[in-house]
Coordinates of C-alpha atoms in Angstrom, one line a residue:
M177 CA 54.9 15.7 13.0
N178 CA 56.6 15.9 9.7
C179 CA 55.9 18.3 6.8
G180 CA 52.5 19.1 8.0
V181 CA 51.4 15.5 8.6
L182 CA 50.3 14.4 12.0
H183 CA 50.1 10.6 12.8
W184 CA 48.1 10.2 16.0
S185 CA 46.4 6.9 15.1
Y186 CA 46.2 4.0 17.7
R187 CA 46.8 6.4 20.6
D188 CA 43.8 5.4 22.7
F189 CA 42.3 9.0 22.6
R190 CA 39.0 9.2 24.3
L191 CA 38.3 12.8 23.1
M192 CA 39.6 14.9 20.3
P193 CA 43.2 15.8 21.5
E194 CA 43.4 19.4 22.4
E195 CA 47.1 19.3 21.6
L196 CA 46.0 19.8 17.9
R197 CA 45.1 23.5 18.8
A198 CA 48.8 24.3 19.3
C199 CA 49.7 23.0 15.8
G200 CA 47.5 25.5 14.1
K201 CA 48.3 26.2 10.4
Q202 CA 51.3 23.9 10.4
V203 CA 49.2 20.8 10.1
L204 CA 47.6 19.9 6.7
E205 CA 47.0 16.2 7.3
V206 CA 45.7 14.5 10.5
Y207 CA 45.5 10.8 11.1
L208 CA 43.4 9.8 14.1
K209 CA 42.4 6.3 13.1
E210 CA 41.4 3.6 15.6
N211 CA 40.9 5.7 18.6
F212 CA 37.8 6.1 20.8
I213 CA 36.8 9.6 19.9
P214 CA 33.0 10.0 20.3
S215 CA 32.4 13.5 18.8
I216 CA 34.2 16.4 17.0
P217 CA 34.2 19.6 19.1
Q218 CA 33.4 23.1 17.8
W219 CA 37.0 24.3 18.1
F220 CA 38.2 21.7 15.7
F221 CA 36.2 23.2 12.8
E222 CA 37.0 26.8 13.7
E223 CA 40.8 26.4 14.3
M224 CA 41.8 23.6 11.8
I225 CA 40.4 25.3 8.7
H226 CA 43.6 24.7 6.8
L227 CA 43.3 20.9 6.9
R228 CA 43.4 19.1 3.6
F229 CA 43.2 15.5 4.8
I230 CA 41.4 14.0 7.8
S231 CA 41.3 10.4 8.8
L232 CA 38.9 9.6 11.7
A233 CA 38.3 6.0 10.6
G234 CA 37.6 3.4 13.4
N235 CA 36.3 5.8 16.1
L236 CA 33.0 6.1 17.9
L237 CA 31.4 9.0 15.9
A238 CA 27.6 8.9 15.7
E239 CA 27.1 12.2 14.0
I240 CA 29.0 14.9 12.0
P241 CA 28.2 18.5 13.0
E242 CA 27.0 21.1 10.5
Q243 CA 30.1 23.1 11.2
I244 CA 32.1 20.7 9.0
A245 CA 31.3 23.3 6.3
L246 CA 34.1 25.5 7.8
L247 CA 36.8 23.0 6.5
V248 CA 36.7 24.6 3.1
N249 CA 40.2 23.4 2.2
L250 CA 39.5 19.7 2.8
E251 CA 40.4 17.4 0.0
S252 CA 40.1 13.9 1.6
L253 CA 37.8 12.9 4.4
D254 CA 37.8 9.4 5.9
L255 CA 34.9 8.7 8.3
S256 CA 34.8 5.0 7.8
Q257 CA 34.2 2.4 10.5
N258 CA 32.1 4.6 12.9
A259 CA 28.5 4.6 13.9
I260 CA 27.3 7.6 11.8
T261 CA 23.6 7.5 11.0
M262 CA 23.3 10.8 9.1
L263 CA 25.4 13.3 7.2
P264 CA 24.7 17.0 7.4
N265 CA 23.6 19.0 4.3
S266 CA 26.5 21.3 5.0
L267 CA 28.8 18.6 3.6
G268 CA 27.9 20.1 0.2
C269 CA 30.1 23.1 1.1
L270 CA 33.3 21.2 0.8
R271 CA 33.9 22.1 -2.9
N272 CA 37.5 21.0 -2.8
L273 CA 36.7 17.4 -1.6
T274 CA 38.0 14.8 -3.9
T275 CA 37.7 11.7 -1.7
L276 CA 34.9 10.7 0.7
K277 CA 35.0 7.5 2.6
I278 CA 32.0 6.8 4.7
N279 CA 31.9 3.0 4.5
E280 CA 31.0 0.8 7.5
N281 CA 28.7 3.2 9.2
K282 CA 24.9 3.1 9.8
L283 CA 23.8 5.6 7.1
T284 CA 20.3 5.1 5.7
C285 CA 20.6 7.8 3.1
L286 CA 22.9 10.4 1.6
P287 CA 22.0 14.0 1.7
Q288 CA 20.9 15.6 -1.6
A289 CA 23.7 18.2 -0.9
V290 CA 26.2 15.5 -1.9
G291 CA 25.5 16.7 -5.4
K292 CA 27.3 20.0 -4.7
L293 CA 30.6 18.2 -4.2
S294 CA 31.9 19.3 -7.6
S295 CA 35.4 18.1 -7.1
L296 CA 34.5 14.6 -5.8
E297 CA 36.3 11.8 -7.6
I298 CA 36.0 8.8 -5.2
L299 CA 33.0 7.9 -3.0
D300 CA 33.0 4.8 -0.8
A301 CA 29.7 4.2 1.0
S302 CA 29.8 0.5 1.3
N303 CA 28.6 -1.5 4.3
N304 CA 25.9 0.9 5.3
C305 CA 22.1 0.7 5.5
L306 CA 21.4 2.8 2.4
V307 CA 17.8 2.4 1.0
E308 CA 18.4 4.7 -2.0
I309 CA 20.9 6.8 -3.7
P310 CA 19.9 10.5 -4.4
T311 CA 19.7 11.4 -8.1
E312 CA 21.6 14.6 -7.1
L313 CA 24.8 12.4 -6.8
A314 CA 24.9 12.5 -10.6
L315 CA 25.7 16.2 -10.4
C316 CA 29.2 15.4 -9.2
S317 CA 30.6 15.7 -12.7
N318 CA 34.1 14.6 -11.7
L319 CA 33.2 11.4 -9.9
K320 CA 35.2 8.4 -11.2
E321 CA 34.8 5.7 -8.6
I322 CA 31.6 4.7 -6.6
T323 CA 31.5 1.7 -4.2
L324 CA 28.2 0.7 -2.6
N325 CA 28.8 -2.9 -1.7
D326 CA 27.0 -4.6 1.1
N327 CA 24.0 -2.1 1.4
H328 CA 21.5 -4.9 1.9
H329 CA 18.5 -2.5 1.7
L330 CA 19.6 -0.8 -1.5
I331 CA 17.1 -1.7 -4.3
R332 CA 17.9 0.8 -7.0
I333 CA 20.7 3.1 -8.3
P334 CA 19.4 6.1 -10.4
T335 CA 20.1 5.7 -14.1
K336 CA 21.7 9.1 -14.1
V337 CA 24.5 7.9 -11.9
F338 CA 25.5 5.3 -14.6
T339 CA 25.7 8.1 -17.2
M340 CA 28.0 10.4 -15.2
P341 CA 30.5 11.9 -17.7
Q342 CA 33.7 10.6 -16.0
L343 CA 32.5 7.5 -14.2
V344 CA 35.1 4.7 -14.5
F345 CA 34.2 2.2 -11.8
L346 CA 30.9 1.3 -10.0
S347 CA 30.5 -1.6 -7.6
A348 CA 27.3 -2.6 -5.8
E349 CA 27.8 -6.2 -4.9
R350 CA 25.7 -8.0 -2.3
C351 CA 23.0 -5.4 -2.3
N352 CA 19.3 -6.0 -2.9
L353 CA 19.1 -4.4 -6.4
L354 CA 15.8 -5.2 -8.2
S355 CA 16.8 -3.6 -11.5
L356 CA 19.7 -2.2 -13.4
P357 CA 19.8 0.7 -15.8
F358 CA 19.3 0.5 -19.5
I359 CA 21.7 3.5 -20.2
V360 CA 25.3 3.7 -19.2
N361 CA 28.3 6.0 -20.1
S362 CA 29.9 3.5 -22.5
F363 CA 32.7 6.0 -23.3
S364 CA 34.3 6.2 -19.8
L365 CA 32.9 3.3 -17.8
E366 CA 35.4 0.4 -17.5
S367 CA 34.0 -1.8 -14.7
V368 CA 30.6 -2.5 -13.2
K369 CA 30.3 -5.1 -10.4
V370 CA 26.8 -6.0 -9.4
F371 CA 27.2 -9.7 -8.6
K372 CA 25.4 -11.4 -5.7
N373 CA 22.3 -9.3 -6.0
H374 CA 19.9 -12.1 -5.4
S375 CA 16.7 -10.1 -6.3
L376 CA 17.9 -9.3 -9.9
T377 CA 15.9 -11.2 -12.4
H378 CA 17.7 -10.2 -15.6
Y379 CA 20.5 -8.0 -16.9
P380 CA 20.1 -5.1 -19.4
L381 CA 22.1 -6.0 -22.6
V382 CA 24.0 -2.7 -22.4
L383 CA 25.7 -4.2 -19.3
E384 CA 26.7 -7.5 -20.9
K385 CA 30.2 -6.5 -21.7
F386 CA 30.8 -6.1 -17.9
M387 CA 29.2 -9.4 -17.2
Q388 CA 30.6 -11.6 -19.9
P389 CA 34.0 -12.5 -18.4
N390 CA 32.2 -13.4 -15.1
Y391 CA 29.2 -15.4 -16.3
D392 CA 30.0 -18.1 -13.8
A393 CA 29.8 -15.6 -11.0
L394 CA 26.3 -14.5 -11.9
N395 CA 23.9 -15.3 -9.2
T396 CA 21.0 -17.8 -9.6
V397 CA 18.0 -15.8 -8.7
E398 CA 17.0 -16.7 -5.2
Q399 CA 14.6 -13.9 -4.3
K400 CA 15.4 -14.4 -0.5
R401 CA 15.2 -10.8 0.3
T402 CA 12.3 -8.3 0.4
S403 CA 11.8 -7.3 -3.2
N404 CA 9.1 -4.6 -2.9
S405 CA 8.1 -5.6 -6.4
S406 CA 4.7 -4.1 -6.2
S407 CA 6.3 -0.7 -7.2
Y408 CA 7.8 -2.4 -10.3
R409 CA 6.4 -3.7 -13.6
R410 CA 6.7 -7.4 -14.1
V411 CA 6.6 -9.9 -17.1
Y412 CA 6.9 -13.7 -17.0
C413 CA 9.6 -15.4 -19.1
D414 CA 8.9 -19.0 -20.0
S415 CA 12.5 -19.9 -20.8
L416 CA 13.9 -18.5 -17.5
L417 CA 10.9 -19.8 -15.5
R418 CA 10.4 -16.6 -13.5
H419 CA 9.0 -13.2 -13.3
L420 CA 11.2 -10.4 -14.5
I421 CA 11.1 -7.0 -12.8
F422 CA 11.2 -3.7 -14.7
P423 CA 11.1 0.0 -13.7
A424 CA 7.7 1.3 -12.7
E425 CA 8.2 4.2 -15.2
L426 CA 7.6 1.7 -18.0
T427 CA 3.8 2.0 -18.0
T428 CA 3.6 0.3 -21.5
I429 CA 5.6 -2.8 -22.3
L430 CA 4.9 -4.3 -25.7
D431 CA 5.8 -7.5 -27.5
R432 CA 7.1 -7.0 -31.0
R433 CA 5.6 -10.2 -32.2
K434 CA 2.0 -9.1 -31.1
S435 CA 1.9 -5.3 -31.4
G436 CA 2.2 -2.8 -34.2
Q437 CA 4.2 0.5 -34.3
M438 CA 4.9 2.0 -30.9
P439 CA 2.6 4.9 -30.1
S440 CA 3.9 8.3 -28.7
S441 CA 4.4 8.3 -25.0
L442 CA 2.3 10.7 -22.8
L443 CA 5.4 12.6 -22.1
E444 CA 6.1 13.2 -25.8
I445 CA 2.5 14.4 -26.3
C446 CA 2.8 16.9 -23.5
L447 CA 6.2 18.2 -24.7
R448 CA 4.7 18.6 -28.2
S449 CA 1.7 20.5 -26.9
C450 CA 4.0 22.8 -25.0
H451 CA 6.7 23.3 -27.7
G452 CA 5.2 26.4 -29.1
H453 CA 5.2 28.3 -25.8
T454 CA 7.9 30.9 -25.9
K455 CA 8.7 30.8 -22.2
I456 CA 9.3 27.1 -22.4
N457 CA 11.6 27.5 -25.4
T458 CA 13.8 29.9 -23.3
N459 CA 13.9 27.9 -20.1
V460 CA 13.2 24.2 -19.8
H461 CA 12.6 24.5 -16.0
L462 CA 9.3 26.3 -16.7
L463 CA 8.0 23.0 -17.9
E464 CA 7.4 22.3 -14.2
H465 CA 4.4 24.7 -14.4
F466 CA 2.9 23.1 -17.5
L467 CA 3.4 19.4 -17.0
P468 CA 1.7 17.1 -14.5
L469 CA 3.9 16.4 -11.5
G470 CA 4.5 12.8 -12.4
L471 CA 5.7 13.6 -15.8
W472 CA 7.9 16.5 -14.6
L473 CA 9.6 14.3 -12.1
R474 CA 10.2 11.6 -14.8
L475 CA 11.8 14.3 -17.0
Q476 CA 14.0 15.4 -14.1
H477 CA 15.2 11.9 -13.5
G478 CA 15.9 11.3 -17.2
P479 CA 14.8 8.6 -19.6
V480 CA 14.5 4.9 -18.6
A481 CA 16.5 3.9 -21.7
N482 CA 17.7 4.7 -25.2
C483 CA 16.3 2.7 -28.0
G484 CA 18.5 -0.5 -28.3
S485 CA 18.7 -0.1 -32.0
L486 CA 21.9 2.0 -32.5
P487 CA 20.9 3.9 -35.6
C488 CA 17.9 5.2 -33.6
G489 CA 18.9 5.7 -30.0
K490 CA 15.6 7.6 -29.2
T491 CA 14.9 8.2 -25.5
I492 CA 12.4 6.0 -23.8
F493 CA 10.4 7.4 -20.9
S494 CA 7.2 5.5 -20.4
G495 CA 6.6 3.0 -23.3
C496 CA 8.8 0.4 -25.0
V497 CA 8.9 -2.7 -27.1
L498 CA 10.7 -5.3 -25.0
G499 CA 13.2 -7.9 -26.2
L500 CA 14.5 -10.8 -24.1
V501 CA 17.5 -12.7 -25.2
K502 CA 20.3 -15.1 -24.2
R503 CA 23.5 -15.9 -26.0
R504 CA 23.2 -18.9 -28.3
K505 CA 26.7 -20.3 -27.6
H506 CA 26.5 -20.0 -23.8
A507 CA 25.1 -23.0 -21.9
R508 CA 24.0 -21.0 -18.9
P509 CA 20.5 -19.4 -19.4
V510 CA 21.5 -15.8 -18.5
G511 CA 18.7 -13.5 -19.5
F512 CA 19.4 -10.1 -21.0
S513 CA 16.8 -7.4 -21.8
I514 CA 16.8 -4.7 -24.4
L515 CA 14.3 -1.9 -24.9
F516 CA 13.2 -0.4 -28.3
C517 CA 11.1 2.6 -29.1
S518 CA 9.1 0.8 -31.8
K519 CA 8.4 -2.5 -33.5
L520 CA 10.4 -1.4 -36.5
C521 CA 13.5 -0.9 -34.4
A522 CA 13.0 -4.2 -32.6
D523 CA 12.6 -6.1 -35.9
L524 CA 15.7 -4.5 -37.3
W525 CA 17.8 -5.4 -34.3
F526 CA 16.7 -9.0 -34.2
Q527 CA 17.3 -9.3 -37.9
Y528 CA 21.0 -8.3 -37.5
N529 CA 21.7 -10.1 -34.2
C530 CA 19.8 -13.4 -34.6
D531 CA 23.0 -15.4 -35.1
I532 CA 24.3 -14.2 -31.7
Y533 CA 21.2 -14.1 -29.5
E534 CA 18.2 -16.3 -29.2
E535 CA 14.9 -14.5 -28.5
L536 CA 13.0 -15.6 -25.4
S537 CA 9.3 -15.5 -25.2
W538 CA 7.4 -13.7 -22.4
T539 CA 3.9 -12.7 -21.3
T540 CA 2.6 -9.9 -19.2
A541 CA 2.5 -10.8 -15.6

């Protein structure tokens, strides 16, 4: 033991070593990697509350007790390479936690309480069985790095996650993503890696700057995995010779060449009808009592997109004018999508970008 750091990795421990109890407040960091520890006993949480760093990577843990909430000073927690199937809601009590590594486990979901980790900066949840990512993760306002690679059942990442205020890096390679967000935090986001998602049918234009240096790495759509596309909107693109999948929230998808000005969405109509209510003006959460449940949930999850015409930028919740394009000077037919709030905005965008992008035709599936 040196300066509060205890290195007991690769010691062939079959239980949590009780010798830790004698160390008490002296130990701030514990490394117990690559042992055979099957569980964490009650005394560990009660007597090791001063710990700031714990590594239990490469053990036989199947669950994490609720008592983990007692480790209030914890800053880094490494539970990778175990057999954990579920994380407790009490995890959200670790308000000082900056790094959480839970990769290479058997997690099917993350608890909603993960959104309470206000200090979290790094999350690695790769190589699990995640089906979805809770929207509450977007409440982690200090989160900078998210790694979700090799979650083969993951079909969608909430748009709000891509708009987190300090997010710098997000990787979700080799998942089963069906669609990508049309809004990202372009101010802080530096790297997005979503290659080898064989169910993706197109890429939102807002993500093109992350894809452009790696065009050759973009997957050819193989559709080998279960797509669950019945819960999504689809259109058919003649040039790409395939159906393209869009979020189910887009109940209206219009072609600028065939439709007139974009009508107001149902959400906008409801918000306007409620605008004069004094209680709603003082507390937006009271909207929950006035809007239909489906609309309220959509409002909670945020818009699907902002209008692709930069001078506009209007939020899009349920209706859009769709533009499909590919770069004129690139041989590979990589399809990009862009959403507009009206025919006028779409026409203006294509007028100013026709030299760079070629418009692709499409029909409703």
